[in-house]
C-alpha cells in the first residue's frame, strides 16, 4: 500500500512528509495539475516524493514502446513490498527485480545504513565520503531493477559482532522509530528481511536489521508507538506478513529444510524472462548488483530458473503457498474503482507501440478517473493518487517529451547569478502539448508559453540571482555533525530520504488538448562531453564563495614550531578576504597569512600559518575560516566523480589535526605498492620519509633495493594482479636485508595468489577481527624489536583509536612467525594474529591486520609510532 498522500484539498494539518519534504516543495516538488487548476487538485503525494527522490538528481530516461506498455501494465497492480537489510549490497536484487518487474508491485529497499563504515575498492574515499558513493550506487541499482530506496539515520560504524553492540552504539529506539516511520510512510503489504533474527547472518548490523523489522512490523500498527509520527500526519499501518528471505549462501541444505515445513515456506522462481523488457529478471539483477562497484560486487547476469526461499515469520498462516496470499494485487481492493479498471484494460488493449502517442487521450481520461477516485476516503484510495501521477508521466513518455534545465556552469557561488536554459521538446507529432509556464527556486515564475511543434524545441533563458544567504548544496544528512546517528534538520527532512534535490530545481507546466495540466520537475544539469565516456551530466550545485583546501589533514609536530599550508580556491570572481585560524589549547599563532586579494573564479592561492607548540599543547584540530566582502566559509569542498554514479559535491570542516608527538624514524626511503586505497604514503611523508611508488607490473629488483622498507596497501593482494608475478622479487628483497610490511588482505576469490605464499613461510588469512576500539592490547613479545625500535611502544599508543582495532588477522602461523599483540572483544578469546613478524635471510617480513588505514588519517598518535617501528630495518640487515 502506498504511503499517505498529502492532498491540497483534503489536508490542512502538518503531515509528516509535507514537513519532511518542505525543501522539496521549496525546490519544486513533483506533482500533477488537472482541469480545475493549481489550487483545486494538486497531487503531491508523499509516496511519490519519496519515490521521486530516489532519482531526483537525474532527468528521466526516455522509454521505448515496449517499456511504455510495461509501465501501463504496472498501473493495473496495487501491491507493495518492503525489503529490509543493513547495508548497501545486502539487498537481494534478484527478488527486487522480480517483484518490481515480474509481479509489477511497488518495491522498496530499506538499508539501515549508507555503508560508510566499509572499505573502498575503487578509490581512497572512506567514512562519510564512502557513504555518499554507496548511496549513489544504490540509487543507480534501483534505476535498473525498478525499486525505490529508503534509509534510516544509523551510521555504519564498521563490523559489529552482535546486535547488542549495534543497538548500544546506535540507540535502538531511535533507529527502530525510523523503521516504523518507513513502514508507515511506504505502507507495504509484505515485508521481507534479508537476515534472520538468530544471528546466523554474522554481522551484528545484519541481525539488528531483522530484529528491528520484526519489531516494527507490530509497532507500525500501534497508535501508542511513536505517537509524534501520527501527530505529524502519518497513520498507523499493519503489513499483512513478514518473511525471511533465506539464502543458500549461509545454508546449503535450504531446499531440504523448506521441504520439511512446506506450510511455512514460499518458493518463487525469480528467473523468468520479460519479453517487453527483453531481459530476464536475473539479468536485471546482475546489472543492478554490479552497481556496487566500491565493494567489488560485479555480478553475473544469470538466466534460467532461480529459486528464492521465503519463510513466514509474522502474520497469518498461509492458505496457499503464495507470497501475496490474501492480498489483492488488483484494483478490486479499492472501492469504486470499476471505471478505472475498465479504462486501464482499454488503454492496454488498444496500445500501439509503433505510435504510443495514440494512447494519450485514454491515459488522460484514466488520470482524471484516478484523481476523482483519490478524493474518496479510505486508506486504499491513496493508490489512486500514486497511479494518477504515473499515468500522467506516461503521457510525457508517449509523446516523447523532453524537458530540460541546463546550465553552462557546473557550480555557482551563493550571491552570484546562475544562467539556466529551459527547454521543452516534443518528438512525436500528436497530440499538441502547450507549455504554460516554468517556475524555479523560491517559486520564481518564468514566462515560457507556446504550443510545441513536432521535434522543434521551445526554449527560454533564465538567470537566477542566488541570495547571498543561500544554503550550499550537499548531501543533506551530512549538513550537521553526527556520531552514531545522522542529525538532519528534522523540520525539513525525515532522515529516511535517500537524497534531496539541489537548490537549482525547476518545474514546467504543460497542458493537453483537453485542458488537463501536468508538470515535469527537473534539476538544473551541467552537461559535457568526455572524449572516452561520451556525454556526461552532473547536477548544478550552489557553493560557498571559496573552498579552503587542506593539502594534508594531519600535522605531526615533533619540534616547537609547525607550519601549515592551506589553499584558497575562489568559487566566485573578485574574491578578497583573510584567513583566520582557531587553535587548540596550548598552541598559538605565530604568524598570520597574508590577505587574499581579487582572485578570479577557479584561481588558487596557497597561504601558510605558523604555530608555536606550548608546554601544554594538546592534540586537536586547528580550524580555518575565510572571510571577505562576498561571504564567509570554513569548509573544504570535495568532488566525488566516478563514471557509474553522478558526480557529488560535499564539504568537510577546514581542519588540520595538530599532533604534538615525538616520533622517532630510523629509515629514509620507503616503497609503497598501491592497494584498495589508504593514506600510508601521506602518513610516511608526515614522518619525513621519502615515498617511492612501486608498480609491480613494471618494477625491477633495482627499484626495491633503494628502499629501506616496502609497504603494501590494504587488500593489495586482492586488487593488484601483477603481485602474483612480482611476489618472488619481494621475498628476495626481504632476504637481502629489506623490510616488507603487508597490510590486511581477504581470502576471497579475488586473491591473486595462494595466501600461504604471501609471506616467506605459510600463514592463513582469517576473518578474525576485534571491533571494540578500546580493547586493551596484550604484548606477547614485549622485547621484540618491533615493540621497541625506534620507539618503545606501550598501552598509551593504543588510546584514542577510531572504529576498530583490526581485521582479517593472520592464522595458522608457521613456527617461524612471532605474534606480537593479542586482543579480544568482550567475552571472546584473545586473537593473536593482528601483528606477526618473522626474520627471513637478512630482512624482516611483517603482516598486520591493525587498522592503520583508519587511525593514521584520524591523527591517532600511537598509530604513527607503530608505523615507524614497522618500517624499521632489522638490526644487522643491509
Short mmCIF file of C-alpha atoms in Angstrom, two decimals, residues 432-625:
data_model
loop_
_atom_site.label_atom_id
_atom_site.label_comp_id
_atom_site.label_asym_id
_atom_site.label_seq_id
_atom_site.Cartn_x
_atom_site.Cartn_y
_atom_site.Cartn_z
CA UNK A 432 -0.18 19.02 -29.41
CA UNK A 433 1.05 19.99 -25.95
CA UNK A 434 1.27 23.57 -24.79
CA UNK A 435 3.86 24.90 -22.39
CA UNK A 436 2.14 27.17 -19.87
CA UNK A 437 4.94 28.29 -17.58
CA UNK A 438 8.08 27.37 -15.69
CA UNK A 439 8.83 28.01 -12.06
CA UNK A 440 12.19 27.99 -10.38
CA UNK A 441 13.81 28.40 -6.98
CA UNK A 442 11.79 30.34 -4.42
CA UNK A 443 8.75 29.82 -6.69
CA UNK A 444 10.00 32.38 -9.18
CA UNK A 445 7.74 32.45 -12.24
CA UNK A 446 9.46 32.21 -15.61
CA UNK A 447 7.25 33.17 -18.59
CA UNK A 448 7.57 30.34 -21.09
CA UNK A 449 4.47 29.88 -23.22
CA UNK A 450 3.68 28.35 -26.54
CA UNK A 451 2.43 25.26 -28.33
CA UNK A 452 5.00 22.65 -29.13
CA UNK A 453 5.77 21.86 -32.76
CA UNK A 454 6.93 18.31 -33.54
CA UNK A 455 10.66 17.94 -32.95
CA UNK A 456 11.23 21.68 -32.53
CA UNK A 457 12.44 22.91 -29.16
CA UNK A 458 10.81 25.72 -27.23
CA UNK A 459 13.49 27.37 -25.09
CA UNK A 460 13.81 30.18 -22.61
CA UNK A 461 16.93 31.55 -20.98
CA UNK A 462 16.70 32.40 -17.31
CA UNK A 463 19.11 33.91 -14.80
CA UNK A 464 18.70 33.07 -11.14
CA UNK A 465 20.15 35.68 -8.80
CA UNK A 466 21.20 33.47 -5.93
CA UNK A 467 20.74 35.00 -2.48
CA UNK A 468 23.99 35.50 -0.58
CA UNK A 469 22.44 33.54 2.30
CA UNK A 470 21.53 30.56 0.08
CA UNK A 471 22.35 27.22 1.70
CA UNK A 472 25.03 25.32 -0.19
CA UNK A 473 24.17 22.03 -1.88
CA UNK A 474 25.49 18.91 -0.21
CA UNK A 475 24.19 15.53 0.97
CA UNK A 476 21.52 16.62 3.42
CA UNK A 477 22.43 14.04 6.05
CA UNK A 478 25.96 15.49 6.31
CA UNK A 479 24.90 19.11 6.81
CA UNK A 480 25.26 18.71 10.58
CA UNK A 481 27.70 16.88 12.78
CA UNK A 482 26.99 13.26 13.60
CA UNK A 483 28.20 10.36 15.69
CA UNK A 484 26.15 7.16 15.83
CA UNK A 485 23.15 8.77 14.09
CA UNK A 486 22.98 11.34 11.33
CA UNK A 487 21.33 14.53 12.51
CA UNK A 488 19.47 16.05 9.56
CA UNK A 489 17.24 19.05 10.07
CA UNK A 490 14.05 17.27 11.12
CA UNK A 491 11.99 20.33 10.24
CA UNK A 492 12.94 19.69 6.63
CA UNK A 493 13.76 16.01 6.32
CA UNK A 494 12.55 12.82 7.94
CA UNK A 495 16.01 11.31 7.52
CA UNK A 496 14.67 8.34 5.54
CA UNK A 497 15.07 10.02 2.14
CA UNK A 498 17.99 8.79 0.01
CA UNK A 499 18.77 12.23 -1.43
CA UNK A 500 17.02 15.56 -1.88
CA UNK A 501 17.15 17.88 -4.90
CA UNK A 502 19.65 20.68 -5.15
CA UNK A 503 18.53 24.30 -4.93
CA UNK A 504 18.63 24.91 -8.70
CA UNK A 505 15.46 22.94 -9.45
CA UNK A 506 12.71 23.87 -11.89
CA UNK A 507 9.35 22.61 -12.99
CA UNK A 508 7.36 23.16 -16.11
CA UNK A 509 3.59 23.16 -16.55
CA UNK A 510 2.24 21.60 -19.77
CA UNK A 511 -1.36 21.45 -20.95
CA UNK A 512 -3.04 18.77 -23.04
CA UNK A 513 -5.68 19.49 -25.69
CA UNK A 514 -8.48 18.50 -23.29
CA UNK A 515 -7.33 21.08 -20.78
CA UNK A 516 -5.55 18.69 -18.42
CA UNK A 517 -2.34 20.04 -16.99
CA UNK A 518 0.69 18.12 -15.89
CA UNK A 519 4.10 19.12 -14.66
CA UNK A 520 7.66 17.98 -15.11
CA UNK A 521 10.26 18.56 -12.41
CA UNK A 522 13.85 18.97 -13.46
CA UNK A 523 17.05 19.76 -11.68
CA UNK A 524 19.46 22.08 -13.44
CA UNK A 525 22.22 19.98 -15.03
CA UNK A 526 25.63 20.75 -16.41
CA UNK A 527 26.40 18.54 -19.41
CA UNK A 528 29.72 17.97 -21.09
CA UNK A 529 31.34 15.51 -23.49
CA UNK A 530 34.13 13.25 -22.31
CA UNK A 531 36.34 12.02 -25.14
CA UNK A 532 36.16 8.49 -23.81
CA UNK A 533 32.85 8.24 -21.91
CA UNK A 534 30.85 10.48 -24.26
CA UNK A 535 28.12 12.76 -22.90
CA UNK A 536 28.03 13.10 -19.14
CA UNK A 537 25.92 15.21 -16.81
CA UNK A 538 26.06 16.39 -13.25
CA UNK A 539 23.69 18.43 -11.09
CA UNK A 540 24.47 22.12 -10.79
CA UNK A 541 25.50 22.90 -7.22
CA UNK A 542 25.43 26.07 -5.16
CA UNK A 543 28.72 26.55 -3.31
CA UNK A 544 30.23 28.95 -0.80
CA UNK A 545 32.38 31.77 -2.17
CA UNK A 546 35.59 29.82 -1.57
CA UNK A 547 36.95 26.43 -0.66
CA UNK A 548 39.71 26.17 1.93
CA UNK A 549 41.82 23.34 0.60
CA UNK A 550 43.72 21.24 3.11
CA UNK A 551 46.70 19.59 1.37
CA UNK A 552 47.37 17.49 4.47
CA UNK A 553 44.83 16.98 7.21
CA UNK A 554 47.35 15.88 9.85
CA UNK A 555 50.50 17.60 11.06
CA UNK A 556 52.89 15.58 13.21
CA UNK A 557 54.72 18.22 15.22
CA UNK A 558 57.98 16.99 16.71
CA UNK A 559 59.51 20.42 17.47
CA UNK A 560 58.34 23.69 18.92
CA UNK A 561 57.02 25.14 15.68
CA UNK A 562 54.81 23.97 12.87
CA UNK A 563 53.91 25.50 9.53
CA UNK A 564 50.61 24.54 7.94
CA UNK A 565 49.74 25.43 4.37
CA UNK A 566 46.17 25.89 3.15
CA UNK A 567 44.96 26.63 -0.36
CA UNK A 568 42.17 29.10 -1.02
CA UNK A 569 40.23 28.33 -4.20
CA UNK A 570 37.98 31.12 -5.45
CA UNK A 571 34.50 29.89 -6.34
CA UNK A 572 33.44 33.40 -7.36
CA UNK A 573 35.14 36.28 -9.15
CA UNK A 574 36.98 39.12 -7.43
CA UNK A 575 37.44 37.15 -4.23
CA UNK A 576 39.20 39.05 -1.47
CA UNK A 577 39.49 38.36 2.23
CA UNK A 578 41.56 36.99 5.07
CA UNK A 579 42.24 33.55 6.55
CA UNK A 580 41.98 33.10 10.30
CA UNK A 581 42.97 30.09 12.41
CA UNK A 582 41.42 28.91 15.68
CA UNK A 583 43.91 26.71 17.53
CA UNK A 584 43.53 24.01 20.19
CA UNK A 585 44.69 24.53 23.76
CA UNK A 586 48.40 25.12 24.21
CA UNK A 587 49.03 26.40 20.69
CA UNK A 588 49.49 29.99 19.50
CA UNK A 589 49.52 31.54 16.04
CA UNK A 590 53.00 32.88 15.38
CA UNK A 591 52.30 34.46 12.01
CA UNK A 592 49.02 35.20 10.25
CA UNK A 593 48.86 34.63 6.47
CA UNK A 594 48.80 37.49 4.00
CA UNK A 595 45.32 38.66 2.86
CA UNK A 596 43.81 37.29 -0.36
CA UNK A 597 43.20 39.96 -2.99
CA UNK A 598 40.95 39.70 -6.06
CA UNK A 599 41.24 36.07 -7.05
CA UNK A 600 39.41 35.08 -10.23
CA UNK A 601 36.98 32.18 -10.19
CA UNK A 602 38.96 28.94 -10.24
CA UNK A 603 42.19 30.62 -9.15
CA UNK A 604 44.05 29.21 -6.15
CA UNK A 605 46.34 30.85 -3.63
CA UNK A 606 48.38 28.98 -1.03
CA UNK A 607 48.95 30.68 2.32
CA UNK A 608 50.93 29.47 5.31
CA UNK A 609 50.21 29.80 9.00
CA UNK A 610 52.89 29.27 11.66
CA UNK A 611 52.07 27.80 15.06
CA UNK A 612 54.03 27.55 18.26
CA UNK A 613 53.69 24.48 20.43
CA UNK A 614 53.50 25.35 24.11
CA UNK A 615 54.32 23.08 27.01
CA UNK A 616 50.68 22.15 27.49
CA UNK A 617 49.82 21.76 23.79
CA UNK A 618 47.18 19.10 23.15
CA UNK A 619 46.28 17.10 20.12
CA UNK A 620 43.40 18.81 18.35
CA UNK A 621 42.18 20.46 15.17
CA UNK A 622 43.15 23.92 14.03
CA UNK A 623 40.08 25.33 12.33
CA UNK A 624 40.43 27.73 9.38
CA UNK A 625 37.93 30.37 8.29
#
